[in-house]
Tab-separated table of C-alpha atoms in Angstrom:
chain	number	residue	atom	x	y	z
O	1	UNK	CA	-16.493	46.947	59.707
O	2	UNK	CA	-12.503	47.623	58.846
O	3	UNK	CA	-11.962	45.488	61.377
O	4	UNK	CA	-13.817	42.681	60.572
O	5	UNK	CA	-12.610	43.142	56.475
O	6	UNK	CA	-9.304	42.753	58.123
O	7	UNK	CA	-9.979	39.907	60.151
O	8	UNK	CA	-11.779	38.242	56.815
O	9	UNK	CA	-8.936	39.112	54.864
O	10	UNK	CA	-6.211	37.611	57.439
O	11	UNK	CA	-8.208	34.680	57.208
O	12	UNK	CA	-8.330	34.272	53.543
O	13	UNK	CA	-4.342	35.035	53.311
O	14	UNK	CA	-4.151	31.589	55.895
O	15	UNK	CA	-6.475	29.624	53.956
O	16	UNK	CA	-4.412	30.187	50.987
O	17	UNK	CA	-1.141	29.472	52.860
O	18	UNK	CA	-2.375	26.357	54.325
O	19	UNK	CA	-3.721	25.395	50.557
O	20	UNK	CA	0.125	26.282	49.332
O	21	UNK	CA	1.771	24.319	52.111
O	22	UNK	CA	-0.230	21.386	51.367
O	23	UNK	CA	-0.428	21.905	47.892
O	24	UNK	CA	4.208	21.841	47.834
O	25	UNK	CA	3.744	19.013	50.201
O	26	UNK	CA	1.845	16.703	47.635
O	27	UNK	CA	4.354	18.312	44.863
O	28	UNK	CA	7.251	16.969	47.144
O	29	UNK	CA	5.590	13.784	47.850
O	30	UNK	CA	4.568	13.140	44.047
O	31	UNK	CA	7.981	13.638	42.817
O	32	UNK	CA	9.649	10.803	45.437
O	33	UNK	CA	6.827	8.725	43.859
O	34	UNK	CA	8.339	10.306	40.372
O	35	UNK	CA	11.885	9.228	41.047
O	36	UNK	CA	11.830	6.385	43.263
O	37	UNK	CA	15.113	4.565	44.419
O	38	UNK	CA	15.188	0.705	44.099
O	39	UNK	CA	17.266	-1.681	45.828
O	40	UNK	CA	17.255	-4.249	42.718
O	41	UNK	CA	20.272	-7.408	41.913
O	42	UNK	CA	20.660	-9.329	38.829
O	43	UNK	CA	23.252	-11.098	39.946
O	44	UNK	CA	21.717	-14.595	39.787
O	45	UNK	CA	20.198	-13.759	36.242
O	46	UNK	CA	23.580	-13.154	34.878
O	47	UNK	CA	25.237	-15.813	35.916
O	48	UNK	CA	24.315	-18.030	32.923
O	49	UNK	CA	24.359	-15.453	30.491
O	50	UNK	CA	26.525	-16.622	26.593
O	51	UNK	CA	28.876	-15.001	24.922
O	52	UNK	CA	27.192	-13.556	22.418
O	53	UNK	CA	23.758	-12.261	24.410
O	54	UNK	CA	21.695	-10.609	22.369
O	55	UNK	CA	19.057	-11.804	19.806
O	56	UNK	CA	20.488	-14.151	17.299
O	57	UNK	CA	23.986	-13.917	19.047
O	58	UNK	CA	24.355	-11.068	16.837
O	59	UNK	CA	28.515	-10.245	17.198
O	60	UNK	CA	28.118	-6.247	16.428
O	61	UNK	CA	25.331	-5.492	18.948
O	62	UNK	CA	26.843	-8.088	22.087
O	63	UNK	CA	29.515	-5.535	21.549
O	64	UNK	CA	28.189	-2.406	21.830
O	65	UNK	CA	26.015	-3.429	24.488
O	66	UNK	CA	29.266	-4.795	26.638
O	67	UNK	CA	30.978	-0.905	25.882
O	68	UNK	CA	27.754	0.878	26.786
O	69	UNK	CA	27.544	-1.065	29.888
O	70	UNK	CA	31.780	-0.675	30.493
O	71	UNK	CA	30.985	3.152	30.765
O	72	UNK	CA	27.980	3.129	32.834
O	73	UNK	CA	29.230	2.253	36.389
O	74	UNK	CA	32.057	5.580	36.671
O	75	UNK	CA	29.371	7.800	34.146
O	76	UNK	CA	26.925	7.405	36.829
O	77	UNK	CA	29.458	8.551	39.261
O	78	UNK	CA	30.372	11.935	37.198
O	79	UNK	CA	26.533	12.634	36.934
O	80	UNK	CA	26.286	12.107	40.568
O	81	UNK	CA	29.215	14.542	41.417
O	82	UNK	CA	28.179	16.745	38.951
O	83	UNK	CA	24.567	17.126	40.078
O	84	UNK	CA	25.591	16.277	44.031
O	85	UNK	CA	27.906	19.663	43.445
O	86	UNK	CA	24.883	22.158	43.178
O	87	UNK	CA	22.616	20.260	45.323
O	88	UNK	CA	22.855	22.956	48.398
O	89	UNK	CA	21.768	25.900	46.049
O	90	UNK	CA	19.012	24.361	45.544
O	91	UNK	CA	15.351	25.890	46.894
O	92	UNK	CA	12.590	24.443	45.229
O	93	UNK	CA	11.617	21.350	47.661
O	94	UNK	CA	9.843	19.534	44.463
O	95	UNK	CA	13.364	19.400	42.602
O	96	UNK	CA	15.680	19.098	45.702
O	97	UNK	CA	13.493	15.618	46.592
O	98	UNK	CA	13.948	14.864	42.067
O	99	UNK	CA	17.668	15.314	43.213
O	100	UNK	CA	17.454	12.684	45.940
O	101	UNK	CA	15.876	10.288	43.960
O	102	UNK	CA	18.279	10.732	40.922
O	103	UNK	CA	21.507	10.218	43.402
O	104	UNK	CA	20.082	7.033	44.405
O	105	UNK	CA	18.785	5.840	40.899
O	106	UNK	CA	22.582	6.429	39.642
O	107	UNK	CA	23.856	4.829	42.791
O	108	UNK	CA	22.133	1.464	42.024
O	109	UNK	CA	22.768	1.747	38.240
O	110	UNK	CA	26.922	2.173	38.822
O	111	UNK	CA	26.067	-1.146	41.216
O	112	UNK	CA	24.861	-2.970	39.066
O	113	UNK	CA	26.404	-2.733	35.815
O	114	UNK	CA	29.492	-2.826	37.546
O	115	UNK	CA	28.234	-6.572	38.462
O	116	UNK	CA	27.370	-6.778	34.553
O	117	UNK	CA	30.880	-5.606	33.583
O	118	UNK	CA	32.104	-8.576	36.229
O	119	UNK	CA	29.902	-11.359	34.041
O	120	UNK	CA	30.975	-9.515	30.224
O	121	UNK	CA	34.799	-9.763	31.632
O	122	UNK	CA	34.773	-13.252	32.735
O	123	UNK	CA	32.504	-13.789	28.921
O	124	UNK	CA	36.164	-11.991	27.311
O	125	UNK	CA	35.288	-8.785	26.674
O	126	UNK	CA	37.438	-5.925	28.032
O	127	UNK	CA	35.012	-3.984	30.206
O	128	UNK	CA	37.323	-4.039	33.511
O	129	UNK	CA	39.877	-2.137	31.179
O	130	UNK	CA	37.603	0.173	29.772
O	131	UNK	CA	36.118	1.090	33.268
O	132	UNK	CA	39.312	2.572	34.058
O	133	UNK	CA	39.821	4.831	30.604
O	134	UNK	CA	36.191	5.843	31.360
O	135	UNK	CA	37.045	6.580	34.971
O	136	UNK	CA	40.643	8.443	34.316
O	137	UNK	CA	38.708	10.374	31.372
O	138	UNK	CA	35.962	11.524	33.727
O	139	UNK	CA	37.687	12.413	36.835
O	140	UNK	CA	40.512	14.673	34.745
O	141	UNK	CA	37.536	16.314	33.348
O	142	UNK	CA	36.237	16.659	37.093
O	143	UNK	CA	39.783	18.544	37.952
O	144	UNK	CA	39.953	20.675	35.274
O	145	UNK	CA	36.676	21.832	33.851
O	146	UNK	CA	34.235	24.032	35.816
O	147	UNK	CA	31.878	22.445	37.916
O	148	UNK	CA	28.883	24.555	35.258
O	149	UNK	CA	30.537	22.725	32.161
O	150	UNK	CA	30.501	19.355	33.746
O	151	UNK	CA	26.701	20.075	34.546
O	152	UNK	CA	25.674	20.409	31.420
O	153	UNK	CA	27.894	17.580	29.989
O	154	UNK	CA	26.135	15.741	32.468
O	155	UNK	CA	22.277	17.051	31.329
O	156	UNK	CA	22.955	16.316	27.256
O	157	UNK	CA	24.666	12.771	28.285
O	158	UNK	CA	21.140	12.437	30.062
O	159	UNK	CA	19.541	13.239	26.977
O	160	UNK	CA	21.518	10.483	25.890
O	161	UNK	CA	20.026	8.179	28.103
O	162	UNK	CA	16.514	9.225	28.298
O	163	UNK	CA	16.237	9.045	24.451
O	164	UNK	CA	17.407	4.908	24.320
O	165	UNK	CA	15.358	4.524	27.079
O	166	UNK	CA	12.432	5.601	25.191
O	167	UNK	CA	13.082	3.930	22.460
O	168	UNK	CA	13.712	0.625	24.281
O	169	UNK	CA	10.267	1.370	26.014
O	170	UNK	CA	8.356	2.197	22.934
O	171	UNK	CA	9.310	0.000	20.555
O	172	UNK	CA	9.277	-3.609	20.325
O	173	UNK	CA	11.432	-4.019	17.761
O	174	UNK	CA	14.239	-2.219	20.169
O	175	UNK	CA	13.539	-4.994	22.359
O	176	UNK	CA	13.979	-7.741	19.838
O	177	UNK	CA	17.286	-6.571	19.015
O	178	UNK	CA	18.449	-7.662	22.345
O	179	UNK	CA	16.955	-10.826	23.140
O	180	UNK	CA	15.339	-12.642	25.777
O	181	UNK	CA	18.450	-12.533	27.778
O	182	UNK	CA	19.286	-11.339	31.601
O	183	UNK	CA	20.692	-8.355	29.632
O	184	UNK	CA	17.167	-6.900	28.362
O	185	UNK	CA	15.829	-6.782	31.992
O	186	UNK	CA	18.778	-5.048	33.091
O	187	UNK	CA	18.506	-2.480	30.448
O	188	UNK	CA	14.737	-2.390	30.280
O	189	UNK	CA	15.346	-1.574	34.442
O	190	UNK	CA	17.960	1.019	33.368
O	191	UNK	CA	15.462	2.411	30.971
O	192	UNK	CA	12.638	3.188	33.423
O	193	UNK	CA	14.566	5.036	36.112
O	194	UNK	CA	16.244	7.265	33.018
O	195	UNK	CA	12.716	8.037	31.793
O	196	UNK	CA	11.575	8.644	35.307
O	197	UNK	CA	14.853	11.315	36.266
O	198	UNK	CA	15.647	12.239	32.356
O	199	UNK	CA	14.920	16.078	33.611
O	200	UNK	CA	16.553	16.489	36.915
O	201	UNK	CA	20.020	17.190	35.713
O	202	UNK	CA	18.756	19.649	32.989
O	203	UNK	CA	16.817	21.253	35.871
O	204	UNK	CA	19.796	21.803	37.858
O	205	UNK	CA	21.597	23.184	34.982
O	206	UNK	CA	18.854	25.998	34.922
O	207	UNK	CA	18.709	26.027	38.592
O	208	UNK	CA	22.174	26.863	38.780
O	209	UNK	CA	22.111	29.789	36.186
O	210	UNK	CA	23.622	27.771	33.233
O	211	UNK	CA	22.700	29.189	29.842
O	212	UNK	CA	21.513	28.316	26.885
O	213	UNK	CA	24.342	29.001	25.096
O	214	UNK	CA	26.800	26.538	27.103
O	215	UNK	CA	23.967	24.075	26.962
O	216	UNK	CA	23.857	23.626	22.924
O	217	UNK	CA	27.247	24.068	22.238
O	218	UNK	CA	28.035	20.692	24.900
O	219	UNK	CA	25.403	18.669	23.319
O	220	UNK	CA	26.652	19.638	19.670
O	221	UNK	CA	30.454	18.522	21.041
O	222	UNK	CA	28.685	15.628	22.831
O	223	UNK	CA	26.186	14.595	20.518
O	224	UNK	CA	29.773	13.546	18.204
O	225	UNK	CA	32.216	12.782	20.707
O	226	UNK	CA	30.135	10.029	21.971
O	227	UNK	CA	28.779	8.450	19.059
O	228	UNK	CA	32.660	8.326	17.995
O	229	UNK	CA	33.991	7.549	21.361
O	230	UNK	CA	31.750	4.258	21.202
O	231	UNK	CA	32.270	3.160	17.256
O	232	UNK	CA	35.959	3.253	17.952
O	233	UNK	CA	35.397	1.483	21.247
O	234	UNK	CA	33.087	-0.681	20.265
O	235	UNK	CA	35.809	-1.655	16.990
O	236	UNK	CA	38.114	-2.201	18.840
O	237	UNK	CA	36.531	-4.928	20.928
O	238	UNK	CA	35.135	-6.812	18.337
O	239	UNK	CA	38.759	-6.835	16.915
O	240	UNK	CA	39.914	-9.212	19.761
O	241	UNK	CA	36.709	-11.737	19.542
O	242	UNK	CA	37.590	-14.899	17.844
O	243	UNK	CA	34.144	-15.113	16.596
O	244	UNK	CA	35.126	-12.251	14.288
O	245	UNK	CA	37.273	-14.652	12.021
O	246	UNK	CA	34.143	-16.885	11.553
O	247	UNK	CA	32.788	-17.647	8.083
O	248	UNK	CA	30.021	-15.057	7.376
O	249	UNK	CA	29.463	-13.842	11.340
O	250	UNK	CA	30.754	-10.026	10.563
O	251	UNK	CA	29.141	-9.690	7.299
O	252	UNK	CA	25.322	-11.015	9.147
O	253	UNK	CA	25.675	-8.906	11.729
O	254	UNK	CA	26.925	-5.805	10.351
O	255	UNK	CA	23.621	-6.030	7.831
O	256	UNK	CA	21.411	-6.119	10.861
O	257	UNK	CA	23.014	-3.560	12.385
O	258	UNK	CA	22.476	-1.465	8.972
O	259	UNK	CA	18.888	-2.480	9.817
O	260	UNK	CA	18.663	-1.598	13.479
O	261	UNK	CA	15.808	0.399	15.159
O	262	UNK	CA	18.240	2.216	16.913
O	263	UNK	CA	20.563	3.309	13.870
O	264	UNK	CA	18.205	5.931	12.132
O	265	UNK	CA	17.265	9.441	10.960
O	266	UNK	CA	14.786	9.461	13.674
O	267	UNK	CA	16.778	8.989	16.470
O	268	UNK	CA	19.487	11.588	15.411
O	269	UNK	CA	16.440	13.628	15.155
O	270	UNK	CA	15.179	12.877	18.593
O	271	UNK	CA	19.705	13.414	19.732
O	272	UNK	CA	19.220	16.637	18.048
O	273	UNK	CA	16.033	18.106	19.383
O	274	UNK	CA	18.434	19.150	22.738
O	275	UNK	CA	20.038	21.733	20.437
O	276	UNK	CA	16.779	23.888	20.180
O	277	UNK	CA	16.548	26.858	22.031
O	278	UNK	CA	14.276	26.817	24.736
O	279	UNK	CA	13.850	22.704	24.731
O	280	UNK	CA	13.161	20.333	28.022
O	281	UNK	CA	13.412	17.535	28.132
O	282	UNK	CA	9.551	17.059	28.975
O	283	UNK	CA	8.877	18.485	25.471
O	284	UNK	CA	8.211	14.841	25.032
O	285	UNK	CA	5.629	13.211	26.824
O	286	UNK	CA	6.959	9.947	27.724
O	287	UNK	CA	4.816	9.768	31.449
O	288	UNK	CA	2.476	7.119	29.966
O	289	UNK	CA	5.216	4.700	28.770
O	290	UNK	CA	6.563	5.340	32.227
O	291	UNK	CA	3.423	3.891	33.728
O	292	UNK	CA	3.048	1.167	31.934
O	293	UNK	CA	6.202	-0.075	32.348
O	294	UNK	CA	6.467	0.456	36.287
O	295	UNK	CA	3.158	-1.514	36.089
O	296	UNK	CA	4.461	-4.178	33.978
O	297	UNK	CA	8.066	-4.488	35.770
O	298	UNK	CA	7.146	-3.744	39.015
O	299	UNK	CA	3.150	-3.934	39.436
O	300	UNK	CA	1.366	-6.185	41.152
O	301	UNK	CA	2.423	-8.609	38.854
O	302	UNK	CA	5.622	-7.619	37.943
O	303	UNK	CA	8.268	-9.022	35.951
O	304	UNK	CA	11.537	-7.340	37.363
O	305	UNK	CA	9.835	-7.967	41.832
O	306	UNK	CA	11.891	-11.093	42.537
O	307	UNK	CA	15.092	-8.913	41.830
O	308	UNK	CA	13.981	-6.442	44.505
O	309	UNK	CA	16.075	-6.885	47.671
O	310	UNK	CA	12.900	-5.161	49.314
């Protein structure tokens, strides 16, 4: 009878091993599904893209846009490095396959708005020379901060991300602002994969033993720093643009952007959130705007599948 309990009970230990193993298996699988990498191009979209690019040819916003996109391609690169540095101290198979996924996202998104940065320099704007303050700027911080501080620079800047992807996903009057130009499937692209990896580098930062404490005071230096970084940026640009010494152009467009969708209390609110002790970034649910937009940009009938390069 021992025997046989034993036997029973070796048995049921296997059963629920096997059920384990399979059950990390589909984890594993699910999140490759979760953070897919996709070999996209917009180069031929670009190509006729104005000037002025967004809705209305508004002056204010074809300027921010241009110095968000100028920082993207070596940003990318720091997250990468950042994230790419804890990688090996990683265990949990579920969030070393989010890691794969998120190299490769940020891979494709430093390719491709470097190709954007191409188009907005030969438009006039001076994204070539702002790719290399962003790129000095980052890779001094890579030298001299700890790999742990650049981590967690590297999760609030996601925060960053994930939060104007959502609203770009969400709302349609996000999308208006930009247009019906090349430029809105770009970002709308951009917008996914953020949505889809917004938690990996936060993960890591846990994974790695960061703490709470290091977390909220980046943000709260970030949540600033960047927001200033890119008004003075941004100024600066629009400083050098003809267009700026046209009849009524700067006073239209800097009453829309008093207007915008993306310029409110809800948004610093949403920024903000990341401060909170004990927040994730999956505090908000954002997997259903996920799915509908993977459906409608890369479904069966989607928008964004002639850009794939398969």
């Amino acid at each position: 009878m021992v025997n046989e309990a034993g036997a029973e009970a070796s048995a049921a230990n296997e059963l629920e091993d096997e059920a384990a193993a399979r059950a990390t298996a589909e984890a594993v699988a699910d999140a490759g599904h979760r953070v897919p990498t996709r070999r996209i191009s917009f180069d031929e979209s670009l190509a006729e893209l104005p000037k002025h690019f967004v809705a209305e040819g508004d002056l204010i916003m074809s300027h921010v846009m241009a110095s968000l996109s100028s920082v993207f391609p070596d940003g990318e690169d720091f997250f990468v490095r950042s994230v790419r540095h804890y990688r090996d101290q990683i265990t949990d198979p579920v969030l070393k396959r989010e890691v794969s996924g998120f190299i490769g996202q940020e891979a494709i998104h430093g390719r491709e708005h470097r190709a954007l940065n191409d188009r907005f320099a030969a438009l006039g704007y001076p994204t070539k020379k702002l790719e290399r303050f962003t790129k000095r700027g980052l890779e001094f911080r890579s030298r001299v901060a700890p790999p742990i501080s650049n981590l967690a620079a590297t999760a609030a800047l996601e925060h960053f991300t994930a939060t104007l992807a959502e609203l770009l996903l969400d709302k349609e009057e996000c999308r208006a602002v930009l247009g019906d130009s090349a430029v809105l499937d770009v970002m709308l692209w951009h917008a996914l994969e953020e949505a889809e990896h917004k938690a990996v580098a936060f993960d890591v930062f846990r994974a790695a033993g960061g703490s709470e404490r290091l977390r909220i005071y980046t943000m709260r230096f970030t949540r600033y720093g960047f927001i200033v970084g890119m008004t003075l940026q941004t100024i600066a640009t629009i400083a050098f643009d003809p267009a700026v010494r046209e009849k009524g152009v700067l006073r239209r467009s800097l009453k829309r952007l008093n207007q915008s969708p993306f310029a409110n209390r809800e948004v610093w609110q949403m920024l903000k959130a990341y401060e909170r002790r004990g927040f994730h970034p999956n505090d908000r649910d954002t997997s259903a705007l996920v799915a509908e937009w993977r459906e409608k940009l890369f479904g069966a009938e989607g928008s964004l599948n002639d850009r794939l390069a398969g």
